[in-house]
PDB file of C-alpha atoms in Angstrom:
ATOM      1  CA  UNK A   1       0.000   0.000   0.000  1.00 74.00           C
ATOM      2  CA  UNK A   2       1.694   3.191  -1.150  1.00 85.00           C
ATOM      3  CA  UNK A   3       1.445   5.872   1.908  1.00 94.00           C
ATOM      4  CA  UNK A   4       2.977   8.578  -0.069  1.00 97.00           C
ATOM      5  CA  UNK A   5       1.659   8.896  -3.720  1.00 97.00           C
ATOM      6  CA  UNK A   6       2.737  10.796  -6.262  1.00 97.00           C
ATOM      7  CA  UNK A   7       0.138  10.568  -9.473  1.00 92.00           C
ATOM      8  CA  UNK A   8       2.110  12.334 -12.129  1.00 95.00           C
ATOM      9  CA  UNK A   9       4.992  10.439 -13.510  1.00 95.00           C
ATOM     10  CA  UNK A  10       5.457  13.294 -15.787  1.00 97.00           C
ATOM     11  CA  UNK A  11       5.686  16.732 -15.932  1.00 97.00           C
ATOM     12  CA  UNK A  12       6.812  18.968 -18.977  1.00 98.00           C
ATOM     13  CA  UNK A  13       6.996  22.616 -18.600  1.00 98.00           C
ATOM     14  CA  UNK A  14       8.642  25.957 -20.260  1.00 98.00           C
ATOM     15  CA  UNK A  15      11.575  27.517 -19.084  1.00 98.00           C
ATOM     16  CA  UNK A  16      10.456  30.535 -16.971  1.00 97.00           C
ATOM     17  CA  UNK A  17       7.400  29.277 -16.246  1.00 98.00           C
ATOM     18  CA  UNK A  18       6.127  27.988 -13.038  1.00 98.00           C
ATOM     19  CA  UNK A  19       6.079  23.762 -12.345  1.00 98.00           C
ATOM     20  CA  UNK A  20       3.720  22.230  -9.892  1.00 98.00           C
ATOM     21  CA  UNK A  21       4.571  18.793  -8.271  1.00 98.00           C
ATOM     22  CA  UNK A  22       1.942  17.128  -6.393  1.00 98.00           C
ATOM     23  CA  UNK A  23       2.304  14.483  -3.385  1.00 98.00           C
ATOM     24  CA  UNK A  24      -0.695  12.717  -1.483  1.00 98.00           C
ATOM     25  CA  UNK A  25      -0.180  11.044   1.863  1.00 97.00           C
ATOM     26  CA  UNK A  26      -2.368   8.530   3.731  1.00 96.00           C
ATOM     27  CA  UNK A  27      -0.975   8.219   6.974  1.00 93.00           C
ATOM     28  CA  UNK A  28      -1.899  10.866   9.037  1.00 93.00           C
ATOM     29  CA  UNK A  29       0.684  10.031  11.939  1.00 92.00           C
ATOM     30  CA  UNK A  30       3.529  11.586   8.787  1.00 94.00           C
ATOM     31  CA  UNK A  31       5.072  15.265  10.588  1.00 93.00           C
ATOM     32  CA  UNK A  32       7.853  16.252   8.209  1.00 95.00           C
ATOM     33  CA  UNK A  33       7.577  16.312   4.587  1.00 97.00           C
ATOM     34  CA  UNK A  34      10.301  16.611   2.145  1.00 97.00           C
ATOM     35  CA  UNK A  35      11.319  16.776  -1.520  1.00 98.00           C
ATOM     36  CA  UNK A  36      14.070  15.555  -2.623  1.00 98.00           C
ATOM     37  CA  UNK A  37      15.564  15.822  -6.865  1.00 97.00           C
ATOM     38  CA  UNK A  38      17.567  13.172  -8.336  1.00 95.00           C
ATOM     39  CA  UNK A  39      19.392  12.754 -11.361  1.00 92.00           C
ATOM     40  CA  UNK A  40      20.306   9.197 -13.122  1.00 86.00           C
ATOM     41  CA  UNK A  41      22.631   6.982 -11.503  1.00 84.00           C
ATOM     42  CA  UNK A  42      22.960   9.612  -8.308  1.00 91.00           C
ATOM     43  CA  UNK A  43      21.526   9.702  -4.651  1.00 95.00           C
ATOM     44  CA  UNK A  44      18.687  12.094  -4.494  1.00 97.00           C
ATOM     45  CA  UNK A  45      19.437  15.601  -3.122  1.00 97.00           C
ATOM     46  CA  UNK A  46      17.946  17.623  -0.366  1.00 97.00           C
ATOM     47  CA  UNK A  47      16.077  20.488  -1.736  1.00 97.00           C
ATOM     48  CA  UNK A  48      13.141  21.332   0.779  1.00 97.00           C
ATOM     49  CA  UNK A  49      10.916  20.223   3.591  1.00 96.00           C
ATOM     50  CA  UNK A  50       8.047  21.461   6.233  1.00 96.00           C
ATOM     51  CA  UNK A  51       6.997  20.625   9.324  1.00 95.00           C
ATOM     52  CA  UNK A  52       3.308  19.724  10.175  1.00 94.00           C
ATOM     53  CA  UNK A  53       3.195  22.640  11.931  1.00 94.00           C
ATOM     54  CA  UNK A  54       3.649  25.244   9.171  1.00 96.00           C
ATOM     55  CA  UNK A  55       1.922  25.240   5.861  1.00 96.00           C
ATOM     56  CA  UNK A  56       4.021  26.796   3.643  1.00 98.00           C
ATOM     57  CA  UNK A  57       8.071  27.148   3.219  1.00 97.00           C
ATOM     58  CA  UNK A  58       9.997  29.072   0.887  1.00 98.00           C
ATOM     59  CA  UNK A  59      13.266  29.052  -0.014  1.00 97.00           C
ATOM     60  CA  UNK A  60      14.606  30.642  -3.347  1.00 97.00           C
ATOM     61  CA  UNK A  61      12.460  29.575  -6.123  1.00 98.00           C
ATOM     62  CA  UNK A  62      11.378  26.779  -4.326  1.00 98.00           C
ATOM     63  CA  UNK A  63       8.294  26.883  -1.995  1.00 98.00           C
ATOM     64  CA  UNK A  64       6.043  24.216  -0.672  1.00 98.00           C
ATOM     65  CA  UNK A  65       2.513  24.310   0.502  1.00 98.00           C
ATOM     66  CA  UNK A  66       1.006  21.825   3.042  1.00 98.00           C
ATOM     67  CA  UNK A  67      -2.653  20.831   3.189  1.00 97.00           C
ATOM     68  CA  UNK A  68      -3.261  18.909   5.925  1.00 97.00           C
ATOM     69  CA  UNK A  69      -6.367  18.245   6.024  1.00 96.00           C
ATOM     70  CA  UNK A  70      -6.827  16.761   2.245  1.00 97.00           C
ATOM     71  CA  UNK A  71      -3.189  15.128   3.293  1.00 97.00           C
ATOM     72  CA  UNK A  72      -1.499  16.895   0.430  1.00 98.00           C
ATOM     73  CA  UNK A  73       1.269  19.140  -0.199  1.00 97.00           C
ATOM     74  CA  UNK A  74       3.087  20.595  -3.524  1.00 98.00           C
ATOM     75  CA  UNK A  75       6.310  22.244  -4.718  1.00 98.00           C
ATOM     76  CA  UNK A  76       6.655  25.460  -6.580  1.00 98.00           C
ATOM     77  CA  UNK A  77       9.428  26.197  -8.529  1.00 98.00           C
ATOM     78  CA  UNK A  78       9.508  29.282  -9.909  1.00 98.00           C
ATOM     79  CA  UNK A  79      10.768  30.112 -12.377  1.00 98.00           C
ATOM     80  CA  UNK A  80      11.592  26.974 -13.901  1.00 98.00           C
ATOM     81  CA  UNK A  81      15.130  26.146 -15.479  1.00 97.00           C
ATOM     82  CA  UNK A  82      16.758  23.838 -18.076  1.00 96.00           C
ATOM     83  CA  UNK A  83      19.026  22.552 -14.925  1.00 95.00           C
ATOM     84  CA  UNK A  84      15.964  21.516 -12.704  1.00 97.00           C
ATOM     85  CA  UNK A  85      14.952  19.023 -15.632  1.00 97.00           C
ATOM     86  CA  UNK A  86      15.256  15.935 -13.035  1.00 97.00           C
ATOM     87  CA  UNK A  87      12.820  13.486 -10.884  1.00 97.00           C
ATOM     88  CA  UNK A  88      11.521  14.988  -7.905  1.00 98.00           C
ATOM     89  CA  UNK A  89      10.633  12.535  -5.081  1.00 98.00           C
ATOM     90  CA  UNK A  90       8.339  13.499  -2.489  1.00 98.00           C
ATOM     91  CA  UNK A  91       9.157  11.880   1.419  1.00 97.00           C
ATOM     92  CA  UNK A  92       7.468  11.610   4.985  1.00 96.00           C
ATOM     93  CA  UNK A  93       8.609  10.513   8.060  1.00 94.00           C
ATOM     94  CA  UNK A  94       6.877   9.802  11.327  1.00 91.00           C
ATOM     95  CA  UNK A  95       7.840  10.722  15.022  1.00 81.00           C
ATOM     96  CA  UNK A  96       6.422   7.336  16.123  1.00 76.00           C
ATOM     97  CA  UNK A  97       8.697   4.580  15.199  1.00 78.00           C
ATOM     98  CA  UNK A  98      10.828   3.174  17.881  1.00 76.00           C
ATOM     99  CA  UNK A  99      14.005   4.208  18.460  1.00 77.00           C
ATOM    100  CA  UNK A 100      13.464   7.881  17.193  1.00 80.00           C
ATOM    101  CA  UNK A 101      13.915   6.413  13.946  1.00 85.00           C
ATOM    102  CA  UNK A 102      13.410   8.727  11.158  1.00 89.00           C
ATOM    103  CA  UNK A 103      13.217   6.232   8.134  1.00 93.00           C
ATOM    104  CA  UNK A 104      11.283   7.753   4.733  1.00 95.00           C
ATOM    105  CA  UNK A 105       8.416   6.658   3.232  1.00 96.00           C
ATOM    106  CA  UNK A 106       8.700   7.930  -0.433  1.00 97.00           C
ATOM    107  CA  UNK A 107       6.362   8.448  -3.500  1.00 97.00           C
ATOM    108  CA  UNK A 108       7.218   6.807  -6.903  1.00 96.00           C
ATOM    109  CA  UNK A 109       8.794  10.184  -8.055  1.00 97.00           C
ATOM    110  CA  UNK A 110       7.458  12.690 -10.792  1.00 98.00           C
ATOM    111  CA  UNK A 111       9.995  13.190 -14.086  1.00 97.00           C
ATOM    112  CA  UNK A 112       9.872  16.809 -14.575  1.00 98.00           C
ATOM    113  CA  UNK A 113      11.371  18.479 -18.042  1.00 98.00           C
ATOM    114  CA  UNK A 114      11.887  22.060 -18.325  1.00 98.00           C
ATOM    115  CA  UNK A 115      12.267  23.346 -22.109  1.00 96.00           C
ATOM    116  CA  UNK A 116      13.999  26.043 -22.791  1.00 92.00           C
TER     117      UNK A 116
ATOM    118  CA  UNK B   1      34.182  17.737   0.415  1.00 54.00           C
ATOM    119  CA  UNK B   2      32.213  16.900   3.838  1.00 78.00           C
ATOM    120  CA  UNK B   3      28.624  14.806   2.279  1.00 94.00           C
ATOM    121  CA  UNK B   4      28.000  11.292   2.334  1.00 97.00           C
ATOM    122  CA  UNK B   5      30.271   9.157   0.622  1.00 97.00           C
ATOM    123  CA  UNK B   6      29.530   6.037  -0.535  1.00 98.00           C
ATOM    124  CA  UNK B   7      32.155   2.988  -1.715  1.00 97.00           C
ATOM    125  CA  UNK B   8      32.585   1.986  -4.319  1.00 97.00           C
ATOM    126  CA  UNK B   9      29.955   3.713  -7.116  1.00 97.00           C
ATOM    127  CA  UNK B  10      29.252   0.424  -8.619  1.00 97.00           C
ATOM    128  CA  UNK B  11      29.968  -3.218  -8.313  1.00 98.00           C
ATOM    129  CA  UNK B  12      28.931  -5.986 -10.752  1.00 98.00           C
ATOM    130  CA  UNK B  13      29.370  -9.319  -9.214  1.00 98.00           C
ATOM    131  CA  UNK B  14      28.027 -13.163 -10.128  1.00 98.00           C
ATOM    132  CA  UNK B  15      25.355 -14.439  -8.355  1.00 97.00           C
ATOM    133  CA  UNK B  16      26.558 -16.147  -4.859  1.00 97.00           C
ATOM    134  CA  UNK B  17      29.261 -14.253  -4.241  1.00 98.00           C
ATOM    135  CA  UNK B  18      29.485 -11.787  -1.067  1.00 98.00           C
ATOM    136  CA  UNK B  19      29.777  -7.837  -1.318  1.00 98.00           C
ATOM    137  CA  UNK B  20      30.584  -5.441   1.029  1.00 98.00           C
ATOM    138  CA  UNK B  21      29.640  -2.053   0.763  1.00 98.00           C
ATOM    139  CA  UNK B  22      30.949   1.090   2.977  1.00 98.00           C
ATOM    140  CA  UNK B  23      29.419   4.120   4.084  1.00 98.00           C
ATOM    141  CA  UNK B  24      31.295   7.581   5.467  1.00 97.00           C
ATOM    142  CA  UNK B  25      28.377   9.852   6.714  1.00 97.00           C
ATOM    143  CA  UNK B  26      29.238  13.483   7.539  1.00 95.00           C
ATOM    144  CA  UNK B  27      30.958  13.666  10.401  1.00 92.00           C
ATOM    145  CA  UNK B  28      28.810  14.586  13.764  1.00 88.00           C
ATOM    146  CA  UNK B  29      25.566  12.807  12.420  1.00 94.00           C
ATOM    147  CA  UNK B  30      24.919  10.351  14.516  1.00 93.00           C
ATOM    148  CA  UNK B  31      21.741   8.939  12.824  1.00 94.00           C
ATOM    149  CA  UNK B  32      22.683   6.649   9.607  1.00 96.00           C
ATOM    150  CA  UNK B  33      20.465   4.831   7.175  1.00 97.00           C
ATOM    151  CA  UNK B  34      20.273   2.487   4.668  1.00 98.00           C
ATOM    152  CA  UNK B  35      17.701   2.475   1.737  1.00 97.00           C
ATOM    153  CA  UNK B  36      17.478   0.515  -1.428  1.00 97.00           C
ATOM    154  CA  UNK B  37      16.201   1.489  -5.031  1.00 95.00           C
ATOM    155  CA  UNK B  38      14.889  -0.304  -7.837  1.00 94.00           C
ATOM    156  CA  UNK B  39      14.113   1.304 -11.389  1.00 90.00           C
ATOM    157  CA  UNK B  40      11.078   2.839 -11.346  1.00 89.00           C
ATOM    158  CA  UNK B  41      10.761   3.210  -7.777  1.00 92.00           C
ATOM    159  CA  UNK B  42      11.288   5.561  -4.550  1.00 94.00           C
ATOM    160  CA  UNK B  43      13.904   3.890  -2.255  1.00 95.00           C
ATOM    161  CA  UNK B  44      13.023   2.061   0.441  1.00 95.00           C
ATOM    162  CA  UNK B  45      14.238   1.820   3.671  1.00 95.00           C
ATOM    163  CA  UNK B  46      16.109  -0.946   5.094  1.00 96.00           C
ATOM    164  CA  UNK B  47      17.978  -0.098   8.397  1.00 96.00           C
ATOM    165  CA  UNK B  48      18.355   2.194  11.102  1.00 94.00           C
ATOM    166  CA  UNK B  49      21.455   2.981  13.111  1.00 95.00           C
ATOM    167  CA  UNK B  50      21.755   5.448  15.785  1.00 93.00           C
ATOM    168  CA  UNK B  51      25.537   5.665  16.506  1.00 93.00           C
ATOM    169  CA  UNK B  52      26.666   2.273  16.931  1.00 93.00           C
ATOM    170  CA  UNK B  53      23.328   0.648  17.531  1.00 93.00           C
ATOM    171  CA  UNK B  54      20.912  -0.568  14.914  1.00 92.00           C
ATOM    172  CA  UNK B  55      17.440  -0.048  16.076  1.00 91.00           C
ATOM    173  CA  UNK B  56      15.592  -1.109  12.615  1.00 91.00           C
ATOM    174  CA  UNK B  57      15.846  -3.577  10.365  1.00 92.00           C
ATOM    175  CA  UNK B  58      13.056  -3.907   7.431  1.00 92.00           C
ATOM    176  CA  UNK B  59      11.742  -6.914   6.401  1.00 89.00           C
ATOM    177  CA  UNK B  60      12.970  -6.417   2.910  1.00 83.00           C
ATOM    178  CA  UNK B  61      16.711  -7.218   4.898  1.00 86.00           C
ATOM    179  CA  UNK B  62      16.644 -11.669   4.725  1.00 88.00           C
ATOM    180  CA  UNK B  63      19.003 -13.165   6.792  1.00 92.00           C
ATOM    181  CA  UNK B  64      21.551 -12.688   4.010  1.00 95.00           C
ATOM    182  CA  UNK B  65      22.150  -8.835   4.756  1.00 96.00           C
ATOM    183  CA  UNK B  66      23.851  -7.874   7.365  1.00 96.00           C
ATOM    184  CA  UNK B  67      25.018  -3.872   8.430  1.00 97.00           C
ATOM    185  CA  UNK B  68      27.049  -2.479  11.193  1.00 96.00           C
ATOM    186  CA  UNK B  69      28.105   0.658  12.200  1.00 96.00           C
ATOM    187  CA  UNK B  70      31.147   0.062  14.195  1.00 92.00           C
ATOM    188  CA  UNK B  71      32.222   3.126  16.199  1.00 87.00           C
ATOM    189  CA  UNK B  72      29.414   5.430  15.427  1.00 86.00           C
ATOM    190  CA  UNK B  73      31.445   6.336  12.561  1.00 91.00           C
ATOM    191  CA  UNK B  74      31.116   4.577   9.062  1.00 97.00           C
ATOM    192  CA  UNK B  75      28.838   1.867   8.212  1.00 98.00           C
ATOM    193  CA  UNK B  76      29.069  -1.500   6.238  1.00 98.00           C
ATOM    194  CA  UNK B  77      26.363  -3.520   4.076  1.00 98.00           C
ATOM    195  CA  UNK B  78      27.339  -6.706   3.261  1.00 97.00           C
ATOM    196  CA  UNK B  79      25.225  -9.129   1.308  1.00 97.00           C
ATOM    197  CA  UNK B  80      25.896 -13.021   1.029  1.00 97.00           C
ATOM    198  CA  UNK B  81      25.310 -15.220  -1.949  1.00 97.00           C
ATOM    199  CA  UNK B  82      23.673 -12.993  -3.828  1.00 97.00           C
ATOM    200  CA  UNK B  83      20.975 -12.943  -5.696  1.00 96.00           C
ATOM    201  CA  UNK B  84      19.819 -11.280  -9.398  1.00 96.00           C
ATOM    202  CA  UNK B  85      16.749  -9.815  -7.483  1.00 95.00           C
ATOM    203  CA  UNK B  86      19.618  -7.915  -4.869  1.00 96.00           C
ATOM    204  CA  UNK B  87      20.554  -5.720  -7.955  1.00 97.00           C
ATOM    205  CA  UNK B  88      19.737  -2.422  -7.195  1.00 96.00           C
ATOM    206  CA  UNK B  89      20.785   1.136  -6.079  1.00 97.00           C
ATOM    207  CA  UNK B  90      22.022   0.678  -2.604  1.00 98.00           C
ATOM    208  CA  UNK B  91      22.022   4.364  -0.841  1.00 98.00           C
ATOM    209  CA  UNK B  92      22.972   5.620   2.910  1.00 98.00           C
ATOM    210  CA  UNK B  93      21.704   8.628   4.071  1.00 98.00           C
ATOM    211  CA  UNK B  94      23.072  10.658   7.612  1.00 97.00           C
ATOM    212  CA  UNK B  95      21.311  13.271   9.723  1.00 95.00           C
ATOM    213  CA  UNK B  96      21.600  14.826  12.692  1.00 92.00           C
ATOM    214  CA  UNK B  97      18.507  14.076  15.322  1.00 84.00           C
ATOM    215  CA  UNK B  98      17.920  14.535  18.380  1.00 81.00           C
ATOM    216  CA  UNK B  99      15.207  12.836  20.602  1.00 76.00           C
ATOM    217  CA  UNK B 100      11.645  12.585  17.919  1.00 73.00           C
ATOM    218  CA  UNK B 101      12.275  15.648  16.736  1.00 77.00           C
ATOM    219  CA  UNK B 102      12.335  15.914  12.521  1.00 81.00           C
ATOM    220  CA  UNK B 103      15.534  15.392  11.099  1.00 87.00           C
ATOM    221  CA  UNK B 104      16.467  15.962   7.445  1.00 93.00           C
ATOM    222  CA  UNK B 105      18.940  13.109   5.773  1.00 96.00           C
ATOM    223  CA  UNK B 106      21.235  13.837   3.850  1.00 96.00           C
ATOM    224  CA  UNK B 107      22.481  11.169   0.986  1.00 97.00           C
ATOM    225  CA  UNK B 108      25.506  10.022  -0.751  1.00 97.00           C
ATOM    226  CA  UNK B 109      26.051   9.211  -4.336  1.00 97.00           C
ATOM    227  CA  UNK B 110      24.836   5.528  -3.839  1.00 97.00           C
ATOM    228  CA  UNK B 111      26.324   2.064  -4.815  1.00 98.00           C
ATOM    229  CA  UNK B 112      24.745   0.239  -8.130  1.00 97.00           C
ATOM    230  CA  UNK B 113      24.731  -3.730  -7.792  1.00 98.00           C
ATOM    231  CA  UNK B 114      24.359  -5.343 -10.795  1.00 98.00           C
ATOM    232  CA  UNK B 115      24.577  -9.407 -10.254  1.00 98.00           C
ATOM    233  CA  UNK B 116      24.817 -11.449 -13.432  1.00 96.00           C
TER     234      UNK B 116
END
């Protein structure tokens, strides 16, 4: 059962223009959200995250909105470059595993292409 | 450079032989994971280690896998007499927690396993 879904394994967009990535959760015990980008044959690379607490964080022309109570959240970039062409994975984590353990639950990941 | 590093980048072996694969996480994070990545998929986690101890290990890990963390410092994955379906991405990820409190990991480039 996939606790973190992300339904768009595809997204094509212009340079300059703004891209949307969407993420669904099911479990409602998730706190901490993050998104991560990834090229081929690398590890995935920390770009943004928010708290449970907040819902929204910016940071450059990257910003994230929470919706907790339709267990969604999004990331904005703005505006969009060649260099962000990549797959963006969405993550959660949970306060209530034993041993303070952290571990991610991730979504399938959305491929996003930005055209110059 | 002070990220995760992650040796070696890739290792094809045959299937039954044992690998070993090391992890340096940046220095002062005492939380270390392991997660594992298919094609097509987000990674999934398979252990847990705060400082020396491991506190998780997924189901995904059979009694083939085994990880330590000796030290609090680096970390090991070794696999015995593998198998075609152990080829993967093998990635380790390092943050710095403290108590439940959201942590954000931080990942090196990963190790590719390709058994023939």
């Amino acid at each position: 059962d996939q606790q973190v879904k992300q339904n768009s394994p595809s997204l094509s967009v212009q340079e300059g223009r703004i891209s949307i990535l969407n993420c669904d959760y099911t479990n409602s015990m998730f706190d901490y959200f993050l998104w991560y980008k990834k090229y081929p044959a690398e590890g995935p690379t920390f770009l943004i995250s928010i708290s449970s607490i907040k819902d929204k964080n910016e940071d450059g022309r990257f910003t994230v909105f929470l919706n907790k109570s339709a267990k969604h959240l999004s990331l904005h970039i703005v505006p969009s470059q060649p260099g962000d062409s990549a797959v963006y994975f969405c993550a959660a984590s949970s306060t209530y595993n034993a041993g303070n353990n952290r571990k991610l639950i991730w979504g399938l990941g959305t491929s996003l292409a930005v055209n110059p | 450079d002070t990220g995760v590093s992650q040796d070696p980048r890739h290792k094809i072996t045959k299937r039954g032989q044992n690998v070993t694969f090391r992890c340096d996480p940046i220095s002062e994070h005492n939380r270390l994971y392991w997660y594992r990545q298919t094609l097509g998929q987000g990674p999934e986690f398979l252990t847990y280690f705060q400082n020396e101890a491991q506190l998780e290990k997924s189901r995904l890990l059979s009694d083939r896998f085994s990880a330590e963390r000796p030290k609090g410092s680096f970390s090991t994955l070794e696999i015995q007499r593998t198998e075609q379906g152990d080829s993967a991405m093998y990635l380790c990820a390092s943050s710095l927690g403290s108590g439940g409190a959201a942590d954000t990991q931080y990942f090196g480039p990963g190790t590719r396993l390709t058994v023939l």
